[in-house]
XYZ file of C-alpha atoms in Angstrom:
699
model
C 4.759 -5.689 20.595
C 5.741 -2.760 18.402
C 6.139 -2.024 14.705
C 8.912 0.331 13.586
C 9.922 1.965 10.325
C 12.705 0.280 8.350
C 13.598 3.595 6.689
C 12.803 7.308 6.820
C 9.299 7.776 5.418
C 7.740 11.124 4.462
C 4.128 12.113 5.017
C 1.501 10.641 2.689
C 3.279 7.349 1.946
C 1.984 3.778 2.157
C 3.806 1.825 4.869
C 2.538 -1.648 3.992
C 1.215 -3.604 1.063
C -2.472 -4.510 1.445
C -2.627 -6.608 4.633
C -5.099 -9.497 4.326
C -7.582 -10.220 7.113
C -7.263 -13.223 9.387
C -11.039 -13.229 9.589
C -13.965 -10.910 8.826
C -17.628 -10.787 9.717
C -20.472 -8.527 8.597
C -22.588 -6.664 11.109
C -26.086 -8.048 11.588
C -27.474 -4.933 9.848
C -25.473 -5.572 6.652
C -25.941 -9.340 6.291
C -28.614 -8.982 3.613
C -27.027 -6.061 1.779
C -23.435 -7.276 1.359
C -21.537 -10.410 0.396
C -20.330 -12.235 3.505
C -17.142 -13.265 1.740
C -15.838 -10.153 -0.059
C -18.081 -7.488 1.570
C -19.199 -6.146 -1.825
C -22.735 -4.656 -2.022
C -25.575 -6.880 -3.245
C -28.920 -6.178 -4.891
C -31.921 -6.433 -2.547
C -33.007 -10.062 -2.000
C -36.388 -11.296 -3.226
C -38.989 -11.330 -0.428
C -39.210 -15.125 -0.551
C -35.467 -15.677 -0.214
C -34.594 -17.266 3.128
C -31.185 -18.683 2.302
C -28.297 -17.483 0.164
C -28.120 -17.671 -3.610
C -25.596 -20.203 -4.911
C -26.128 -22.352 -1.840
C -28.897 -24.688 -0.668
C -28.389 -26.355 2.713
C -29.895 -29.780 3.322
C -32.164 -28.275 5.964
C -32.895 -24.659 4.989
C -33.273 -22.467 8.032
C -35.502 -19.363 7.902
C -33.025 -17.624 10.193
C -30.119 -18.186 7.819
C -29.150 -14.789 6.364
C -25.727 -15.308 4.814
C -25.565 -14.182 1.174
C -22.862 -14.161 -1.511
C -22.236 -12.202 -4.680
C -20.935 -15.117 -6.754
C -20.349 -18.845 -6.871
C -16.664 -18.196 -6.168
C -17.403 -16.284 -2.953
C -19.883 -18.954 -1.911
C -17.358 -21.739 -2.478
C -14.712 -19.846 -0.495
C -16.819 -18.830 2.467
C -19.725 -21.256 2.933
C -17.462 -24.110 4.184
C -16.130 -21.734 6.858
C -19.662 -20.614 7.648
C -20.662 -24.203 8.505
C -17.383 -25.561 9.894
C -16.989 -22.607 12.268
C -20.553 -23.129 13.637
C -21.675 -19.690 12.491
C -24.663 -21.330 10.788
C -25.602 -22.994 14.076
C -25.148 -19.713 15.933
C -27.860 -18.206 13.721
C -30.143 -21.110 14.598
C -29.651 -20.649 18.338
C -29.562 -16.847 18.320
C -31.499 -15.503 15.326
C -31.725 -11.959 16.659
C -28.847 -9.550 17.377
C -27.526 -10.000 20.879
C -27.447 -6.413 22.118
C -28.339 -6.829 25.786
C -26.645 -9.760 27.451
C -23.731 -10.431 25.103
C -21.215 -8.587 22.979
C -22.704 -7.829 19.587
C -23.556 -10.609 17.165
C -20.758 -9.672 14.747
C -18.067 -9.959 17.443
C -19.321 -13.386 18.486
C -19.573 -14.665 14.920
C -16.103 -13.296 14.166
C -14.821 -15.207 17.196
C -16.288 -18.452 15.848
C -14.645 -17.932 12.469
C -11.298 -17.016 13.984
C -11.371 -19.936 16.422
C -12.023 -22.321 13.548
C -8.986 -20.962 11.722
C -6.737 -21.176 14.787
C -7.684 -24.800 15.348
C -7.204 -25.664 11.673
C -3.656 -24.286 11.928
C -3.041 -26.077 15.274
C -2.391 -22.781 17.051
C -4.462 -23.806 20.089
C -3.010 -26.882 21.741
C -3.496 -29.012 24.839
C -0.934 -30.547 27.173
C -2.031 -33.124 29.774
C -5.588 -31.953 29.292
C -4.725 -28.294 29.939
C -4.903 -25.608 27.292
C -1.751 -23.698 26.452
C -0.981 -20.364 24.822
C -4.241 -18.598 25.589
C -2.489 -15.322 26.448
C -1.260 -14.988 22.870
C -2.688 -16.853 19.875
C -1.147 -16.566 16.436
C 1.055 -13.761 17.704
C -1.977 -11.730 18.857
C -2.438 -10.863 22.524
C -5.651 -11.823 24.362
C -4.902 -10.765 27.952
C -7.286 -13.567 28.754
C -6.306 -14.153 32.388
C -6.366 -10.488 33.307
C -9.936 -10.176 32.066
C -11.464 -13.469 33.113
C -10.315 -13.275 36.721
C -11.738 -9.830 37.361
C -14.990 -11.370 38.644
C -17.069 -8.346 37.675
C -19.791 -7.498 35.171
C -17.267 -7.371 32.348
C -15.970 -10.890 32.852
C -19.578 -12.005 33.304
C -20.490 -10.666 29.872
C -17.495 -12.377 28.331
C -18.499 -15.643 29.978
C -22.056 -15.374 28.635
C -20.729 -14.657 25.159
C -18.280 -17.561 25.358
C -21.087 -19.903 26.441
C -23.099 -18.843 23.378
C -20.110 -19.680 21.191
C -19.604 -23.035 22.892
C -23.286 -23.890 22.527
C -23.131 -23.185 18.791
C -20.110 -25.448 18.399
C -21.781 -28.190 20.424
C -24.836 -27.978 18.189
C -22.659 -28.588 15.120
C -21.285 -31.723 16.795
C -24.775 -32.934 17.729
C -24.201 -32.475 21.467
C -26.627 -31.236 24.083
C -26.921 -27.429 23.957
C -29.251 -27.019 26.936
C -27.145 -28.116 29.890
C -25.059 -25.654 31.888
C -21.429 -25.725 30.743
C -18.439 -25.889 33.046
C -15.835 -23.148 32.802
C -13.342 -25.545 31.219
C -15.816 -26.226 28.408
C -15.832 -22.646 27.120
C -12.327 -21.448 28.062
C -11.069 -21.429 24.469
C -14.113 -19.518 23.281
C -13.603 -16.926 26.032
C -9.930 -16.464 25.109
C -10.682 -15.984 21.414
C -13.509 -13.580 22.217
C -11.064 -11.542 24.323
C -8.650 -11.582 21.379
C -11.361 -10.316 19.022
C -12.445 -7.540 21.360
C -8.814 -6.530 21.686
C -7.628 -6.649 18.087
C -10.733 -6.242 15.946
C -11.266 -3.092 13.916
C -14.322 -1.671 12.171
C -14.278 -2.388 8.433
C -15.570 0.556 6.384
C -16.501 1.006 2.746
C -15.288 3.945 0.648
C -18.116 6.126 1.912
C -17.098 5.543 5.526
C -20.024 3.253 6.319
C -19.252 0.518 8.820
C -19.876 -2.891 7.241
C -18.497 -5.284 9.833
C -15.504 -6.159 11.961
C -12.250 -7.886 11.193
C -8.999 -9.069 12.725
C -5.923 -8.406 10.595
C -2.484 -9.946 10.469
C 0.456 -8.982 12.690
C 1.776 -5.957 10.698
C -1.459 -4.150 11.580
C -2.470 -5.759 14.878
C 0.914 -5.051 16.469
C 0.704 -1.325 15.774
C 0.186 0.502 19.067
C -1.992 3.473 19.984
C -0.926 7.066 20.524
C -2.743 10.328 21.180
C -0.280 11.718 18.637
C -0.208 9.015 15.924
C 1.970 9.150 12.841
C -0.059 6.729 10.707
C -3.608 6.032 9.602
C -5.194 3.145 7.718
C -7.610 2.540 4.886
C -9.441 -0.459 3.448
C -9.165 -1.700 -0.117
C -10.718 -4.435 -2.234
C -9.035 -6.714 -4.754
C -9.987 -4.341 -7.571
C -8.393 -1.233 -6.047
C -5.649 -2.566 -3.766
C -2.567 -1.252 -5.624
C -0.011 0.118 -3.213
C 3.558 -0.922 -2.514
C 4.831 -4.478 -2.793
C 7.196 -4.609 0.213
C 6.428 -3.775 3.830
C 8.317 -0.714 5.108
C 7.783 -1.550 8.785
C 8.803 -4.507 10.936
C 8.578 -5.679 14.559
C 10.798 -3.892 17.056
C 13.860 -5.657 18.372
C 12.385 -5.875 21.856
C 9.021 -5.388 23.456
C 10.468 -2.611 25.613
C 11.013 -0.351 22.628
C 14.665 -0.681 21.653
C 15.617 1.440 18.670
C 16.842 -1.469 16.596
C 14.686 -2.955 13.892
C 16.212 -6.423 13.645
C 13.587 -8.944 14.751
C 15.750 -10.608 17.387
C 12.906 -11.186 19.813
C 10.890 -12.851 17.076
C 13.659 -15.136 15.840
C 14.461 -16.184 19.401
C 10.834 -17.051 20.124
C 9.957 -20.242 18.203
C 6.289 -20.027 19.176
C 5.816 -16.521 17.806
C 7.946 -17.261 14.767
C 5.868 -20.344 13.956
C 2.532 -18.625 14.438
C 3.533 -15.602 12.366
C 4.748 -17.760 9.489
C 1.810 -20.177 9.600
C -1.239 -18.062 10.219
C -0.970 -15.490 7.456
C -3.928 -13.593 6.096
C -6.573 -14.727 3.669
C -5.557 -13.696 0.166
C -8.999 -14.260 -1.292
C -11.503 -12.976 1.239
C -12.693 -9.498 2.147
C -11.229 -5.984 2.244
C -7.541 -5.662 3.032
C -6.013 -2.884 5.108
C -3.141 -0.502 4.290
C -1.165 1.611 6.749
C -0.151 5.102 5.594
C 1.987 7.836 7.138
C 0.279 11.056 8.241
C 3.540 12.509 9.567
C 7.140 12.156 8.555
C 8.499 9.007 10.263
C 12.196 8.530 11.011
C 14.040 5.275 10.541
C 13.498 2.994 13.587
C 10.708 5.240 14.887
C 7.660 3.388 16.181
C 4.616 3.426 13.911
C 1.487 4.477 15.832
C -2.197 4.832 15.051
C -5.069 6.115 17.186
C -7.664 3.746 18.575
C -10.227 6.465 19.244
C -11.474 9.959 18.413
C -8.616 12.404 18.946
C -11.084 15.218 19.597
C -12.453 13.467 22.681
C -10.892 13.827 26.170
C -7.605 11.968 26.119
C -6.334 9.590 28.786
C -6.299 5.847 28.076
C -7.560 4.223 24.911
C -8.990 0.956 23.710
C -8.781 -0.574 20.269
C -11.900 0.560 18.445
C -14.317 -2.305 17.835
C -17.352 -0.331 16.696
C -18.570 3.215 16.247
C -19.674 4.081 19.757
C -19.692 7.081 22.096
C -17.028 6.494 24.710
C -15.517 7.904 27.844
C -12.493 6.900 29.883
C -12.491 5.816 33.460
C -10.323 8.096 35.644
C -8.825 5.164 37.549
C -5.006 5.068 37.375
C -5.159 1.413 36.371
C -8.451 0.874 34.535
C -9.336 -2.512 33.133
C -12.274 -1.577 30.966
C -13.934 1.114 28.961
C -17.659 1.585 29.215
C -19.350 2.273 25.891
C -22.985 3.198 25.414
C -24.795 -0.134 25.318
C -21.573 -2.132 25.201
C -18.648 -3.136 27.353
C -15.317 -4.105 25.853
C -12.070 -5.414 27.211
C -8.883 -3.494 27.716
C -6.378 -6.267 27.322
C -3.391 -4.186 28.158
C -2.842 -0.820 29.760
C -1.917 1.599 26.990
C 0.479 4.221 28.265
C 0.486 6.895 25.626
C 3.752 8.817 25.589
C 1.841 12.040 24.985
C -0.221 11.662 28.132
C 2.699 10.427 30.235
C 4.568 13.656 29.495
C 1.534 15.914 29.754
C 2.597 17.692 32.938
C 6.273 18.206 32.202
C 6.534 18.718 28.462
C 6.394 21.899 26.421
C 5.649 20.031 23.209
C 2.944 21.713 21.125
C 1.257 18.333 20.652
C 0.726 18.187 24.401
C -0.899 21.612 24.346
C -3.602 20.369 21.965
C -4.780 17.750 24.441
C -5.124 20.420 27.107
C -6.787 22.876 24.749
C -9.615 20.569 23.707
C -10.417 19.945 27.375
C -10.077 23.540 28.530
C -12.962 25.369 30.167
C -12.840 29.128 30.530
C -13.353 30.051 34.175
C -14.963 33.450 34.608
C -14.378 33.890 38.318
C -11.265 32.436 39.906
C -12.141 32.953 43.556
C -10.978 29.464 44.452
C -7.869 30.219 46.458
C -9.106 28.202 49.421
C -9.991 25.146 47.378
C -7.819 22.079 47.415
C -5.854 21.518 44.245
C -7.272 18.052 43.845
C -10.913 19.037 43.534
C -11.077 17.465 40.052
C -13.159 20.339 38.762
C -12.760 19.471 35.107
C -13.203 15.735 35.388
C -16.220 15.670 37.646
C -19.231 17.970 37.895
C -18.448 20.363 35.070
C -17.616 17.782 32.420
C -20.561 15.650 33.435
C -22.896 18.624 33.116
C -21.519 19.726 29.745
C -21.601 16.265 28.196
C -25.124 15.656 29.502
C -26.281 18.889 27.847
C -24.556 17.961 24.601
C -26.007 14.446 24.544
C -29.476 15.744 25.390
C -29.390 18.071 22.394
C -28.043 15.373 20.083
C -30.803 13.002 21.239
C -33.376 15.597 20.187
C -31.831 15.557 16.736
C -31.069 11.886 16.197
C -33.620 10.071 18.341
C -36.595 12.424 18.333
C -36.129 14.033 14.911
C -36.328 17.531 16.344
C -33.410 19.532 14.880
C -34.991 22.844 15.984
C -34.839 21.914 19.692
C -31.338 20.555 19.174
C -30.119 23.846 17.691
C -31.714 25.908 20.458
C -30.155 23.785 23.197
C -26.696 23.857 21.626
C -26.808 27.615 21.073
C -27.579 27.980 24.794
C -24.834 25.505 25.733
C -22.260 27.494 23.756
C -23.457 30.982 24.654
C -24.548 30.980 28.277
C -22.382 31.012 31.363
C -22.713 27.890 33.488
C -22.638 27.592 37.265
C -20.851 24.965 39.288
C -21.328 24.901 43.058
C -18.178 23.982 44.973
C -17.976 23.274 48.682
C -15.153 24.967 50.608
C -13.418 23.165 53.503
C -15.390 25.316 55.950
C -18.686 24.217 54.398
C -19.327 27.460 52.531
C -20.751 27.076 49.037
C -18.819 28.722 46.232
C -20.631 29.499 42.967
C -18.139 29.172 40.149
C -19.010 30.512 36.699
C -17.557 28.912 33.591
C -18.154 28.770 29.876
C -16.907 26.588 27.073
C -13.669 27.473 25.357
C -14.225 27.672 21.552
C -11.733 24.831 21.035
C -13.122 22.595 23.763
C -14.054 19.151 22.460
C -17.695 19.746 23.487
C -17.669 22.967 21.443
C -16.282 21.139 18.407
C -18.962 18.450 18.622
C -21.589 21.165 19.052
C -20.392 22.899 15.856
C -20.572 19.593 14.016
C -24.095 18.893 15.223
C -25.340 22.432 14.570
C -24.058 22.395 10.990
C -25.954 19.166 10.339
C -29.105 20.109 12.285
C -29.514 23.463 10.533
C -29.054 21.710 7.196
C -31.787 19.194 8.028
C -34.044 22.022 9.201
C -33.714 23.638 5.781
C -35.025 20.506 4.078
C -37.924 20.165 6.500
C -38.908 23.827 6.116
C -38.855 23.785 2.330
C -40.832 20.546 2.267
C -43.732 22.453 3.851
C -43.780 25.295 1.306
C -40.946 25.259 -1.247
C -42.243 28.313 -3.136
C -43.217 30.678 -0.305
C -40.951 33.693 0.107
C -41.158 33.540 3.899
C -40.037 29.916 4.025
C -37.386 30.609 1.415
C -35.964 33.391 3.578
C -35.980 31.266 6.758
C -34.371 28.377 4.910
C -31.759 30.761 3.499
C -30.817 31.931 6.994
C -30.615 28.358 8.315
C -28.449 27.362 5.367
C -26.237 30.342 6.148
C -25.838 29.164 9.751
C -25.030 25.635 8.593
C -22.294 27.002 6.334
C -20.921 29.199 9.137
C -20.725 26.359 11.662
C -19.147 24.034 9.081
C -16.505 26.660 8.372
C -15.924 27.292 12.088
C -15.481 23.566 12.743
C -12.946 23.255 9.928
C -11.060 26.379 11.016
C -10.941 25.365 14.688
C -9.629 21.881 13.951
C -7.150 23.310 11.414
C -5.814 25.459 14.270
C -5.290 22.277 16.291
C -3.764 20.530 13.256
C -0.998 23.126 13.143
C 0.168 21.822 16.511
C -0.763 18.163 16.110
C -0.635 16.862 12.539
C -2.229 13.536 13.479
C -5.602 15.330 13.366
C -5.300 15.403 9.583
C -7.904 12.657 9.075
C -10.897 14.428 10.691
C -9.688 17.806 9.426
C -9.749 16.590 5.812
C -13.391 15.568 6.255
C -14.306 18.873 7.912
C -12.830 20.973 5.080
C -14.568 18.893 2.416
C -17.870 19.243 4.278
C -17.364 22.983 4.777
C -16.667 23.434 1.073
C -19.699 21.413 0.015
C -21.919 23.322 2.455
C -20.686 26.697 1.196
C -21.224 25.692 -2.423
C -24.708 24.447 -1.579
C -25.446 27.780 0.103
C -24.218 29.679 -2.957
C -26.709 27.737 -5.077
C -29.755 28.519 -2.914
C -32.585 29.897 -5.017
C -33.408 32.472 -2.314
C -30.514 34.602 -3.568
C -32.669 35.510 -6.545
C -35.262 37.076 -4.254
C -32.753 39.769 -3.373
C -30.335 39.899 -6.286
C -32.499 40.858 -9.276
C -32.132 37.521 -10.992
C -28.319 37.370 -10.895
C -27.293 33.836 -11.876
C -24.293 31.865 -10.749
C -23.620 30.541 -14.254
C -22.245 33.998 -15.043
C -18.998 32.773 -13.520
C -17.477 29.325 -13.316
C -14.552 27.689 -11.637
C -12.491 27.939 -14.810
C -12.684 31.720 -14.573
C -11.926 31.804 -10.844
C -9.373 29.067 -10.318
C -6.416 31.434 -10.710
C -6.767 33.434 -7.534
C -3.230 34.752 -7.729
C -2.078 32.965 -4.581
C -2.303 29.197 -4.877
C -2.139 26.251 -7.242
C -4.240 23.927 -5.094
C -6.156 22.275 -7.902
C -3.047 21.531 -9.962
C -1.319 20.037 -6.946
C -4.330 17.921 -6.080
C -4.519 16.617 -9.641
C -0.823 15.778 -9.623
C -1.433 13.431 -6.679
C 2.175 13.803 -5.496
C 3.509 12.110 -8.625
C 5.984 14.879 -9.407
C 7.166 15.621 -5.890
C 10.104 14.146 -4.058
C 9.746 15.859 -0.688
C 6.159 15.226 0.416
C 6.743 16.761 3.846
C 7.706 20.099 2.283
C 4.886 19.778 -0.236
C 2.303 19.324 2.525
C 3.574 22.401 4.377
C 3.621 24.476 1.194
C 0.088 23.526 0.133
C -1.266 24.228 3.628
C 0.466 27.606 3.674
C -1.006 28.552 0.285
C -4.483 27.454 1.321
C -4.428 29.372 4.602
C -3.115 32.453 2.819
C -6.104 32.369 0.461
C -8.848 31.615 2.974
C -7.594 34.076 5.592
C -7.838 36.736 2.912
C -11.359 35.736 1.768
C -13.029 34.841 5.068
C -13.094 38.291 6.761
C -14.929 39.649 3.716
C -17.831 37.207 4.076
C -17.868 36.195 7.757
C -19.999 39.117 8.892
C -22.585 38.146 6.289
C -22.636 34.500 7.423
C -23.110 35.367 11.107
C -25.678 38.144 10.713
C -28.278 36.263 12.763
C -28.078 36.418 16.550
C -26.481 33.531 18.406
C -23.158 32.063 19.388
C -21.536 32.861 16.053
C -21.509 36.551 16.959
C -18.805 35.730 19.529
C -16.495 34.370 16.838
C -14.470 37.185 15.291
C -12.841 34.994 12.640
C -13.265 31.223 12.121
C -9.865 30.745 10.446
C -7.482 33.214 12.034
C -7.938 32.472 15.726
C -5.520 35.025 17.115
C -8.469 36.648 18.887
C -8.446 33.615 21.183
C -5.236 34.970 22.666
C -7.308 37.126 24.956
C -8.963 33.895 26.196
C -12.296 35.603 25.573
C -11.834 37.817 28.624
C -15.234 39.314 27.974
C -18.293 37.662 26.564
C -19.120 40.591 24.323
C -19.604 39.911 20.652
C -17.434 41.463 18.022
C -18.951 44.959 17.700
C -18.302 45.305 13.998
C -18.971 41.724 12.945
C -22.204 42.418 11.123
C -21.025 45.734 9.720
C -18.331 44.304 7.490
C -20.752 43.489 4.694
C -23.537 45.934 5.285
C -26.878 44.751 6.581
C -27.210 41.285 5.112
C -29.757 40.658 2.395
C -30.662 44.325 2.257
C -27.130 45.184 1.125
C -28.062 44.341 -2.448
C -25.078 45.997 -4.057
C -22.758 43.617 -2.189
C -24.581 40.388 -3.044
C -22.762 39.537 -6.236
C -19.377 40.178 -4.651
C -20.255 38.203 -1.516
C -21.607 35.296 -3.500
C -18.493 35.101 -5.663
C -16.291 35.155 -2.570
C -18.384 32.421 -0.925
C -18.002 30.409 -4.103
C -14.234 30.894 -4.134
C -13.978 30.009 -0.451
C -16.055 26.875 -1.027
C -13.872 25.582 -3.852
C -10.709 26.262 -1.850
C -12.143 24.248 1.062
C -13.177 21.350 -1.182
C -9.789 21.127 -2.887
C -7.799 21.398 0.331
C -9.966 18.791 2.052
C -9.500 16.474 -0.923
C -5.756 17.142 -0.850
C -5.572 16.174 2.825
C -7.644 13.073 2.113
C -5.141 12.093 -0.574
C -2.336 12.498 1.958
C -4.153 10.242 4.437
C -5.531 7.576 2.121
C -3.739 7.873 -1.191
C -5.057 8.755 -4.658
C -8.710 7.938 -5.203
C -10.420 8.221 -8.578
C -13.854 8.498 -6.966
C -12.683 11.427 -4.854
C -11.237 13.110 -7.938
C -14.546 12.688 -9.770
C -16.449 14.089 -6.795
C -14.223 17.164 -6.639
C -14.493 17.786 -10.375
C -18.271 17.454 -10.125
C -18.482 19.939 -7.257
C -16.303 22.444 -9.041
C -18.146 22.205 -12.339
C -21.592 22.369 -10.723
C -22.755 20.194 -13.638
C -24.115 23.127 -15.585
C -26.515 25.949 -14.791
C -27.387 26.528 -11.148
C -29.401 29.701 -10.928
C -32.030 28.366 -8.516
């Protein structure tokens, strides 16, 4: 099914009122910290508490972890908790099921959703046979396609479905130990397939994943695209706001007719009944709102992305959890393999962007190629077959293995130093791939990463974070020592440089593909915060004769003569009628400012040796036009600002420019976030706090 716009909609507009969930479920890791009904945070439980406040079961179970924030939430949710057999699931499976089954939250969500479907009589039997398992409540399951694969995937689904059936049998007082026949867990398997197909991660305002949920048709029917025109956000009852009428509706046909009259719905009594009966819960959990991130024409299909747009693009699966993922190269894949998890592809998603990849000149298509591009240094491959799959096979496998190895050092082994060293090598060194010619001769092919390759972008992201963590670890050893202060200063400088490079590189991609606006907004905010943090480092005073940053403030610098970013951010679009033009104008003003400031400070940021010396300018990427024909660094990069910390006369000027660049990045990132997710008072407060510095910051 498809959802299409009823009218022309500019960028940065809500497309739907808050859409209520059909069912929600907390992750196992958040059961004790959040209310299982409304997902609001809770105070830590007393050590002796084994069952929820406001509720005392007849037979308290030490494995019972459901908690509520109020009597109202308890009265709304605890009947579902017991009637759906979720309570009994905890008794049978007290620990998270990470190995043999889908995760605990997906299984518990399936129990809750199944209970609701049966309460609404949406799952029926005829002559002892179950009907309508391919689509329940208007939501597709693709049940038959998955369950008859007879592979490891269907086996996992069967095991999960048996766990669900056992929990339901326990509630009815039936035997839970005997082996169940397929017919005895068919419904559970179908609903589990539905959950794995339609569920979405539910996040709080800080982006933390709290649980999973299945939402009503206006959201669940929205398809995927590599070039989406919409995003979504979550809201609670206290901050829902938004529009009152939905601006999108089902397409006239499933084949994508341009009309927006719901003929196919009205002519399908089953779908019409399920859509009118099921509805969302008006009283339980965060709701979801769709919002435009591009201008959308009347009757145009509304599309979101199901995955990370900066990853290799081919076929996508609805995102169920935050996981590292890769696509299978098969022309007709039936599953995606995630680290530690296997999920179902219930339908083959044919993204229009990828379908036209080879014969379209659209700039959006170019982005997909660019983030997968590897720079080949020697092209002596004239005798090789064109179908050698160079990119997809050995090279990509090698690059991703190197990237993951470095990230493991950082995240798993708490060794940011090793991580940084490995990533600097990955980005800087030439790599060798050995190809076999038809005559058996070995061909050594040299290649290096393109600066906009998706592996490069993830390396920048990791390096910015790893250098930042290294600063904290170094100062913890000796916060007062000049030597440690200097080393920490240089690491903080690298963190700021990589943050700025990441934001600039993805901004370059955003100019061709505006659907990248969501990650780009985060990258600019992070770059701005990192720059401002660097400006505040006390090590400046070791070289600047006690010069203090309180000698200037944002109020004295906000008029840079080029832009009105802060005023526009504060206006929150309230005074503008053409948001598409406004977005273009603000972006143009921002880029005009930062492209003027950045060359004056970039040489200072990249003074240390390493990959950054290759980057001539992190914002203006015209130097990439040469495709980095040589691997030489920019010869004058470090000469633009003298010799670093020894260039004392330049310190005040550099620091002011870093400060100005930081505030521009923060405001622009916040502006983009407002476009994607709407006005947010917490974001406004955060920006004001960053810009004011909350008083004196002289180290």
